mmCIF file of C-alpha atoms in Angstrom:
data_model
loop_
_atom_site.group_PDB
_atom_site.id
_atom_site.type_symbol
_atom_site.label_atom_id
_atom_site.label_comp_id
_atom_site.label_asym_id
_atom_site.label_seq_id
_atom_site.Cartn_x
_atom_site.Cartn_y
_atom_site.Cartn_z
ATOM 1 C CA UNK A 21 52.705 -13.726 66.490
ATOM 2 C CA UNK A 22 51.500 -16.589 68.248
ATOM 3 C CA UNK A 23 48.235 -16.208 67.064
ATOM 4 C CA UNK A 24 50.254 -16.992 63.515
ATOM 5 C CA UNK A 25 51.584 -19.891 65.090
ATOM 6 C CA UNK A 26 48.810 -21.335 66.264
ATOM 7 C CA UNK A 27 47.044 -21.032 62.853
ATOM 8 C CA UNK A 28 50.082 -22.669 60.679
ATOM 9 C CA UNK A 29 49.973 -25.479 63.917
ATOM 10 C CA UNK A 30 46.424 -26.240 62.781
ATOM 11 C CA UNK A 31 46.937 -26.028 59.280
ATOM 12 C CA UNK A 32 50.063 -28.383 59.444
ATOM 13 C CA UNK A 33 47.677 -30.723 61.867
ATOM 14 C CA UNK A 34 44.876 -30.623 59.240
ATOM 15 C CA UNK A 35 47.241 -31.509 56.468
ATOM 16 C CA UNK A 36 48.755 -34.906 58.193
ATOM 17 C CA UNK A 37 45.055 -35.903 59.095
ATOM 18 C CA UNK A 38 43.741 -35.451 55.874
ATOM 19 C CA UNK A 39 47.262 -37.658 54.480
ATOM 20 C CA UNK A 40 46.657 -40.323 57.250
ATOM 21 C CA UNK A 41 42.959 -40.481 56.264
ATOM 22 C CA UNK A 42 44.096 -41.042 52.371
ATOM 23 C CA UNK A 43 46.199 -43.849 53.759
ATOM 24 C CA UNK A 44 43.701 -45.417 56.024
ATOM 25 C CA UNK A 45 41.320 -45.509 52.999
ATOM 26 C CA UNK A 46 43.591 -46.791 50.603
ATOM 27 C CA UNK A 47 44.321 -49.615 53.178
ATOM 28 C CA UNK A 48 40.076 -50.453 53.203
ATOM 29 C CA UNK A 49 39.982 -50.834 49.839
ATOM 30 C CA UNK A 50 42.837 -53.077 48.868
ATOM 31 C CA UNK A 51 41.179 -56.743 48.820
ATOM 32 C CA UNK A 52 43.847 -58.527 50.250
ATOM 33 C CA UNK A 53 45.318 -58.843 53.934
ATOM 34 C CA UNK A 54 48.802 -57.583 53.683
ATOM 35 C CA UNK A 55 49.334 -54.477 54.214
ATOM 36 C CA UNK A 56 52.069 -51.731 54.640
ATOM 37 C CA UNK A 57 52.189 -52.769 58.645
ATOM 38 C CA UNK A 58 52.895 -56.859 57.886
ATOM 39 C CA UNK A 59 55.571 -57.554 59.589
ATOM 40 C CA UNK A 60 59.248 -57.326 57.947
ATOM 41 C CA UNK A 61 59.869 -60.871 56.455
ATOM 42 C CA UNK A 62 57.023 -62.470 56.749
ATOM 43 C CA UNK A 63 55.696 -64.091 53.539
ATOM 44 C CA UNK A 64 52.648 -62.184 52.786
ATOM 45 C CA UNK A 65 52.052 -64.046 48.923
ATOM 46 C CA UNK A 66 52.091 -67.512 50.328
ATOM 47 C CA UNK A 67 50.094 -66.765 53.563
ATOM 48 C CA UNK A 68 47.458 -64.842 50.952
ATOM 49 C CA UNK A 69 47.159 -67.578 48.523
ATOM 50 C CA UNK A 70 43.307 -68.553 48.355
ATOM 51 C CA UNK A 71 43.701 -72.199 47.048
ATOM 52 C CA UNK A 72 45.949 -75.008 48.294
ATOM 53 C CA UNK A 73 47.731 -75.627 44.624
ATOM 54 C CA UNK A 74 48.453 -71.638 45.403
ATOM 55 C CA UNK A 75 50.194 -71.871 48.681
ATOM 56 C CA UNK A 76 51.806 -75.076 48.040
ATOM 57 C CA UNK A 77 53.388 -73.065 44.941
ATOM 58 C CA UNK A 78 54.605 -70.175 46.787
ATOM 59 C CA UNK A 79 56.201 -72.046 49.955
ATOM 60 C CA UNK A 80 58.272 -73.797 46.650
ATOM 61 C CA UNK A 81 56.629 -77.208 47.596
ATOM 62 C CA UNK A 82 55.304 -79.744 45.076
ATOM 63 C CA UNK A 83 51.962 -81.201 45.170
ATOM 64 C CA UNK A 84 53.046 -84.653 45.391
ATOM 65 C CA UNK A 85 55.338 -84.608 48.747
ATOM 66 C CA UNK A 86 55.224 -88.057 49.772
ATOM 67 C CA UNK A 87 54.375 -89.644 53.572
ATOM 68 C CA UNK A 88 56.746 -90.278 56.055
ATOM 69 C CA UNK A 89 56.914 -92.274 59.031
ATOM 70 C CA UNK A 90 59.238 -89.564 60.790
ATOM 71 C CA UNK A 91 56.217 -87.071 60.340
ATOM 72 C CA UNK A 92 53.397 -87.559 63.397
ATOM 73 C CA UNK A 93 50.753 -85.053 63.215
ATOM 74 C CA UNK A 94 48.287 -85.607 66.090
ATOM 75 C CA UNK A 95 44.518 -83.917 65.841
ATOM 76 C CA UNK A 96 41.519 -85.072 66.758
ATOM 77 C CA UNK A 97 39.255 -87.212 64.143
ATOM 78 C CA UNK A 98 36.119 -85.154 65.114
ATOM 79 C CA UNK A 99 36.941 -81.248 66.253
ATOM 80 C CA UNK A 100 33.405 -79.686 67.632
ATOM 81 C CA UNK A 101 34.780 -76.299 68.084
ATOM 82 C CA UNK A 102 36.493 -75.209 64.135
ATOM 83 C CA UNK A 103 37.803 -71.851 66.388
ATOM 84 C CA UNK A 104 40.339 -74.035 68.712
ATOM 85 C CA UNK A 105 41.735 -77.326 67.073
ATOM 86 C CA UNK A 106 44.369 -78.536 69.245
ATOM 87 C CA UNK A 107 47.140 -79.464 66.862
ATOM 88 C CA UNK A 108 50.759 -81.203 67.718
ATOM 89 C CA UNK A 109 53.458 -81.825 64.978
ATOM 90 C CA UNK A 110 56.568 -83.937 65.897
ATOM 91 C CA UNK A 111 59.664 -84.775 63.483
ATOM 92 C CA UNK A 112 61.862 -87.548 63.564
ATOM 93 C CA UNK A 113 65.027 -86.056 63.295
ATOM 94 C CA UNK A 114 68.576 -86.090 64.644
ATOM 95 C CA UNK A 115 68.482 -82.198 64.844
ATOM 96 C CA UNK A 116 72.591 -82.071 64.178
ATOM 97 C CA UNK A 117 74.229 -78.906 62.448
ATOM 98 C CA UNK A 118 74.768 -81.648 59.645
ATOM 99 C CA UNK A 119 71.448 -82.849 59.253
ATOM 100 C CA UNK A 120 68.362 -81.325 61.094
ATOM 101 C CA UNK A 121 64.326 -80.085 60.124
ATOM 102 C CA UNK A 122 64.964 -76.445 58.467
ATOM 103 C CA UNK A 123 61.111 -75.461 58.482
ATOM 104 C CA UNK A 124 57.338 -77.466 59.170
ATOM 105 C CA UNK A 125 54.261 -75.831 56.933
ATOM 106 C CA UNK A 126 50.690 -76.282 58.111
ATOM 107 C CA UNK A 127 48.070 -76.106 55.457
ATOM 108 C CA UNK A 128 44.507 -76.703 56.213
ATOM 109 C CA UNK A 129 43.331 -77.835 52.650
ATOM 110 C CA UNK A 130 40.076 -76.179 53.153
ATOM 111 C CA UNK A 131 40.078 -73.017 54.871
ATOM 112 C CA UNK A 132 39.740 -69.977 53.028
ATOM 113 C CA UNK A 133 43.760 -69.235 53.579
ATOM 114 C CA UNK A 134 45.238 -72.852 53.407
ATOM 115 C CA UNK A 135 48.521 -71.502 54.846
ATOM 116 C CA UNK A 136 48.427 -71.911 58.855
ATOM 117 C CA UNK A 137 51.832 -71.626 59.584
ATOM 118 C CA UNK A 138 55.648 -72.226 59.077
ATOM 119 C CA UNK A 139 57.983 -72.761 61.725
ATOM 120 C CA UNK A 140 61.995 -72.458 61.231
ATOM 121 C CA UNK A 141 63.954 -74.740 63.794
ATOM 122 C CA UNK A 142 67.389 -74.757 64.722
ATOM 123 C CA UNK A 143 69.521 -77.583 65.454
ATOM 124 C CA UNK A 144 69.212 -75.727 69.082
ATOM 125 C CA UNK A 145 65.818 -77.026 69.485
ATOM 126 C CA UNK A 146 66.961 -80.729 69.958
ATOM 127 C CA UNK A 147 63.810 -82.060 68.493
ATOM 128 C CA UNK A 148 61.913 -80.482 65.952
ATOM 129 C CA UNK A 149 58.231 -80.426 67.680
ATOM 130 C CA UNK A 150 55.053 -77.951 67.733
ATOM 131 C CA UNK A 151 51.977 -77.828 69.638
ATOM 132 C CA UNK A 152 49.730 -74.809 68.540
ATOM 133 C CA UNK A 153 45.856 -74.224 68.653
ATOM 134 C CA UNK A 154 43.904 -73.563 64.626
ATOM 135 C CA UNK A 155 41.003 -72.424 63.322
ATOM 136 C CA UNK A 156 39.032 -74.907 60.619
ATOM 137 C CA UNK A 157 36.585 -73.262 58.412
ATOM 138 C CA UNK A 158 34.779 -77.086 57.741
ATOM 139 C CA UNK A 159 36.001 -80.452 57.706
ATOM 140 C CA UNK A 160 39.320 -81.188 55.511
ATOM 141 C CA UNK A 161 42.391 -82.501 55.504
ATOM 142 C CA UNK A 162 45.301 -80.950 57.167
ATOM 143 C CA UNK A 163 48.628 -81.491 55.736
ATOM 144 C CA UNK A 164 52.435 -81.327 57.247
ATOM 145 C CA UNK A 165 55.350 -80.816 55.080
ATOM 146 C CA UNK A 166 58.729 -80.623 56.800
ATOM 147 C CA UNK A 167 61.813 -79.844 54.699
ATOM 148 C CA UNK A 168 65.056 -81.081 56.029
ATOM 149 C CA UNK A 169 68.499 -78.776 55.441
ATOM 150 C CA UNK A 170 68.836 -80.921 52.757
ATOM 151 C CA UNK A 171 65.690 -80.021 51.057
ATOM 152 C CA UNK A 172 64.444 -83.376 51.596
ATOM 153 C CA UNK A 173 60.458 -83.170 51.663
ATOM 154 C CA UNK A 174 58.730 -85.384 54.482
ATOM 155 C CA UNK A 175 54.728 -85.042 54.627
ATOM 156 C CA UNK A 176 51.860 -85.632 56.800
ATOM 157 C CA UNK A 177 47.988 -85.568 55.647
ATOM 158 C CA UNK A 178 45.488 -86.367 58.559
ATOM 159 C CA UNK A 179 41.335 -85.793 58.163
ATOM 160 C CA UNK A 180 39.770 -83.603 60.511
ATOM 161 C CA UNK A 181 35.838 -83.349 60.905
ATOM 162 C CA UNK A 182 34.579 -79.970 61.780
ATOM 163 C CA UNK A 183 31.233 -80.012 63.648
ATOM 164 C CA UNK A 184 30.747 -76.289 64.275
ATOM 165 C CA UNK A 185 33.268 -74.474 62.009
ATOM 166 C CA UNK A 186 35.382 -71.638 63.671
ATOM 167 C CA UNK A 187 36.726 -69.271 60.772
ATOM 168 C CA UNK A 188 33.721 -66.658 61.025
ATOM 169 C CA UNK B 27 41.084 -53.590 74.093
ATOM 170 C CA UNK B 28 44.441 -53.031 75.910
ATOM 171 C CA UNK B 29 43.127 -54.958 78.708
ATOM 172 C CA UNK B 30 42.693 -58.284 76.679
ATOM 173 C CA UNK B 31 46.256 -57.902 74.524
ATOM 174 C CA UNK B 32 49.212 -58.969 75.504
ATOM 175 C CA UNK B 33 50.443 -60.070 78.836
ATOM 176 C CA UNK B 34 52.532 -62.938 77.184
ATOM 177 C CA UNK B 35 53.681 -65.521 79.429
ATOM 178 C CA UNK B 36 56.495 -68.345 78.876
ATOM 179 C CA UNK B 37 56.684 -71.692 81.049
ATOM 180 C CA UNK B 38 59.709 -73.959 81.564
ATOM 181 C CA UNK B 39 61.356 -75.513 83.768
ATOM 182 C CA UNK B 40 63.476 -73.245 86.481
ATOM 183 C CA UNK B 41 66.698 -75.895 85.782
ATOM 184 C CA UNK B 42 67.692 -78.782 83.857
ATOM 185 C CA UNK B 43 70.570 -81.143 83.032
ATOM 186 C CA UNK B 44 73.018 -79.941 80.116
ATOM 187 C CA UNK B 45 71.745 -81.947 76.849
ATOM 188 C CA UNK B 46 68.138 -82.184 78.022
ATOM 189 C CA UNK B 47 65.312 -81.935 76.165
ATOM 190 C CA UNK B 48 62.682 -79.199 77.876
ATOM 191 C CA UNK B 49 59.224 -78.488 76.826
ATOM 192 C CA UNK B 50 59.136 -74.750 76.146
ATOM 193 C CA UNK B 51 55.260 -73.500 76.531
ATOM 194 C CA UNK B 52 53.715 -70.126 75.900
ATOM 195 C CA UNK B 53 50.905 -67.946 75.575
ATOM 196 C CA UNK B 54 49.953 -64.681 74.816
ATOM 197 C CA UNK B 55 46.297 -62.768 74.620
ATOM 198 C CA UNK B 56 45.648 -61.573 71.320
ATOM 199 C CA UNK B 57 42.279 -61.705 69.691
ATOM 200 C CA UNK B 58 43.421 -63.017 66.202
ATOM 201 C CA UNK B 59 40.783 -61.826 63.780
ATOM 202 C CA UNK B 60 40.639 -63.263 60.448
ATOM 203 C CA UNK B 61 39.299 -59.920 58.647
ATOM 204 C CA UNK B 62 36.744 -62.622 56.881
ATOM 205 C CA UNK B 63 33.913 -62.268 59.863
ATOM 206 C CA UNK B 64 31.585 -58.887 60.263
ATOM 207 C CA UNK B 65 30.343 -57.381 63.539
ATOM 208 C CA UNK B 66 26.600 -57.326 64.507
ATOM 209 C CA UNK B 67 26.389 -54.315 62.603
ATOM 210 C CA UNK B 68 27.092 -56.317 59.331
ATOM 211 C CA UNK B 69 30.781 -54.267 58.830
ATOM 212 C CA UNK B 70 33.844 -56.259 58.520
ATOM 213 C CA UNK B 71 36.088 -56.925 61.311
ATOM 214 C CA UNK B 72 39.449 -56.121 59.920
ATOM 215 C CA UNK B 73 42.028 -59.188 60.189
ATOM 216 C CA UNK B 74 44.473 -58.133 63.196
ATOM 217 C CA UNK B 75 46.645 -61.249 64.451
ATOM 218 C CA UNK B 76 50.164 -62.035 65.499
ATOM 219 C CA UNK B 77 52.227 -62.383 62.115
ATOM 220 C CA UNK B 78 55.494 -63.392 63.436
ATOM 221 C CA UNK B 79 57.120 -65.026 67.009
ATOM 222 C CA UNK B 80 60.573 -64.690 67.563
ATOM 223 C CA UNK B 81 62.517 -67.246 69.660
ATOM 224 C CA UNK B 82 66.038 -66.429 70.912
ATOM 225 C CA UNK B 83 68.258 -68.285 73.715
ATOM 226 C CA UNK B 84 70.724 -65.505 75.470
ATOM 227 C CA UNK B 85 70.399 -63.441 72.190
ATOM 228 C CA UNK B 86 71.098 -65.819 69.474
ATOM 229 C CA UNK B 87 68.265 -67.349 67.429
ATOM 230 C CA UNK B 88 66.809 -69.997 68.228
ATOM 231 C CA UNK B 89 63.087 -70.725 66.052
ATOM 232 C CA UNK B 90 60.830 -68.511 64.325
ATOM 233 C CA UNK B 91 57.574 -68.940 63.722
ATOM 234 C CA UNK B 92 55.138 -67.434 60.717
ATOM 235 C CA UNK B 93 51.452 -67.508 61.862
ATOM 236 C CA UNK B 94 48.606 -66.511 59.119
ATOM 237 C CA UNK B 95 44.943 -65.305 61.007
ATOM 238 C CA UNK B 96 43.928 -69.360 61.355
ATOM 239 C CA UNK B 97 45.896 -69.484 64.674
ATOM 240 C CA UNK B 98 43.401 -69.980 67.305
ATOM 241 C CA UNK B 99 42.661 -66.212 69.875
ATOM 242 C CA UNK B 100 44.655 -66.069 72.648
ATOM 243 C CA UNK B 101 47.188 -68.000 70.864
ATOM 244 C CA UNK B 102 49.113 -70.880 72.704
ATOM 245 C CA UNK B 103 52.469 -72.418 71.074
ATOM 246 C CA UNK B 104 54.771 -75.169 72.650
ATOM 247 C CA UNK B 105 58.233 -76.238 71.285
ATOM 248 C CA UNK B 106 61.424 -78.323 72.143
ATOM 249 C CA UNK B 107 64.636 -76.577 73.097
ATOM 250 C CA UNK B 108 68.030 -78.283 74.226
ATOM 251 C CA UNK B 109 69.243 -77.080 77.109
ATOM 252 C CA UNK B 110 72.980 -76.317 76.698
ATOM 253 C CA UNK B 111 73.879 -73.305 78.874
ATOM 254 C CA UNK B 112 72.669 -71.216 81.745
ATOM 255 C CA UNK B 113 70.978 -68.526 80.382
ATOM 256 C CA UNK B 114 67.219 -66.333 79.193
ATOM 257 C CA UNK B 115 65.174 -67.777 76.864
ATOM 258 C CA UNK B 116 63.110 -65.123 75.140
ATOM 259 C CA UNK B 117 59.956 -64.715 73.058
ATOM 260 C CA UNK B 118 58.561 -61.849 70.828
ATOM 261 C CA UNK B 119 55.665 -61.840 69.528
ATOM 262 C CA UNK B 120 54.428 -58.872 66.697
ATOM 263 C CA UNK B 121 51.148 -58.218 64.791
ATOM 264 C CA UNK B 122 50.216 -57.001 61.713
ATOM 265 C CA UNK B 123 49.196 -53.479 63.492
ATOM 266 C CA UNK B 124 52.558 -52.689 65.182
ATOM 267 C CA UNK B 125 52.210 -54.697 68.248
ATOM 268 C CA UNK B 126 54.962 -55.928 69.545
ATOM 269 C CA UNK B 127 55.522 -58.168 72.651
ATOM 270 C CA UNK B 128 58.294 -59.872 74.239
ATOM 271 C CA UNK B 129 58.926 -61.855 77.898
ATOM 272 C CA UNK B 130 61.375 -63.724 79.492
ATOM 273 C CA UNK B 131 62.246 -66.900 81.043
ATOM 274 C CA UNK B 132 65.324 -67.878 82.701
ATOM 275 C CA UNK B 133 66.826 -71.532 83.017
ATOM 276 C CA UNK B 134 69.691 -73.104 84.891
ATOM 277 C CA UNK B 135 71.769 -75.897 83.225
ATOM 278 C CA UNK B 136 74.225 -77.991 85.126
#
């Protein structure tokens, strides 16, 4: 009897392994990045998109967002390591329930996945500011768009030269 | 592996006057491939980086954060926070391959 056991045990072990391994090769082939494991909520399409126009389109931003004086993005003109490009994005804003900075995107116009990040505030925060570290493929312009709670659309574009780029 | 992931750390300041502004800082190791690079080998490094970061102040929400695979290894991230109430600030961070890390901080306000 346990000698039965043992044998439907393996069977049922060789079954799941040979399912897991159909998974698992599924998940190699599929071009793109997201997969099954992304985490819940987080926008897979927009972080995907390949071309700027792309992820500008599916964060629901237009291309023309104009520049504003309450947007300071400081990088450095001249990055020599693409891998670690100190980055620091500050918002002029009172930060009330009223009237505060809902999200700030990141794009990097040139990197193979122009989408570097998107940060959701709360009027808790008391001043809508990010410091964060990114990786630049080759020199390009990297571009800020904060929406208000409003939907008011307040953008930064800043040139960054890439001596050694850092997305390989 | 294990030895190089994780271990996420939070600094801010141990108290603070009620309305002030404090610099929350962070880091946590994590090596943040882009799944666009190959090993020595010539195979592909599949992309494995932090996806999402979760801020919270004594439970409730405070920011989150969306990260794609540009975000520097061994990612760093500072914000802003009011400081309203005693209480925990927390961070969790989560990757694309079911890893999942949170710390603590605590703060006094008076």
């Amino acid at each position: 009897m346990s000698e039965k056991i043992k044998r439907r045990d393996f069977l049922h072990g060789a079954v799941t392994t040979a399912a897991i391994m159909a998974t698992v090769g599924t998940g190699l082939v599929r071009p793109r990045l997201a997969l099954a494991d992304d985490v819940q909520g987080w926008p897979a399409k927009a972080f995907d998109a390949k071309i700027l126009s792309e992820a500008l389109k599916d964060t629901g931003i237009p291309a023309n967002v104009p520049a504003s004086s309450k947007v300071h993005l400081s990088v450095p003109t001249i990055a020599e390591n693409g891998a670690a490009v100190p980055l620091r994005v500050d918002v002029d804003s009172p930060m009330t329930v009223d009237d505060y900075i809902e999200t700030v995107y990141l794009f990097v116009d040139k990197n193979p996945l122009p989408l570097i990040s998107q940060f959701n505030f709360t009027p808790a925060n008391g001043k809508a500011s990010m410091q964060e570290r990114i990786k630049m493929a080759k020199s390009s312009s990297v571009r800020v768009v904060a929406k208000t709670n409003k939907g008011e659309l307040l953008g930064a574009v800043k040139l960054v030269k890439v001596t050694v780029g850092g997305c390989g | 592996m294990a030895e190089n992931i994780g271990h996420p750390m939070i600094r801010i300041p141990s108290s603070a006057k009620k309305g002030e502004i404090i610099e929350v800082r962070s880091l946590i190791l994590h090596p943040m491939t882009t799944g666009l690079s190959k090993d020595k080998a010539g195979k592909i490094i599949p992309a494995h980086f932090i996806q999402t970061v979760e801020v919270t102040f004594n439970d409730k929400p405070l920011m989150n954060v969306d990260w794609s695979t540009a975000i520097s290894a061994n990612p760093f991230l500072a914000f802003k926070m009011r400081a309203e109430e005693t209480g925990t600030l927390g961070i969790r961070w989560k990757d694309n391959k079911g890893g999942d890390w949170s710390t603590q901080a605590k703060i006094t306000v008076s």
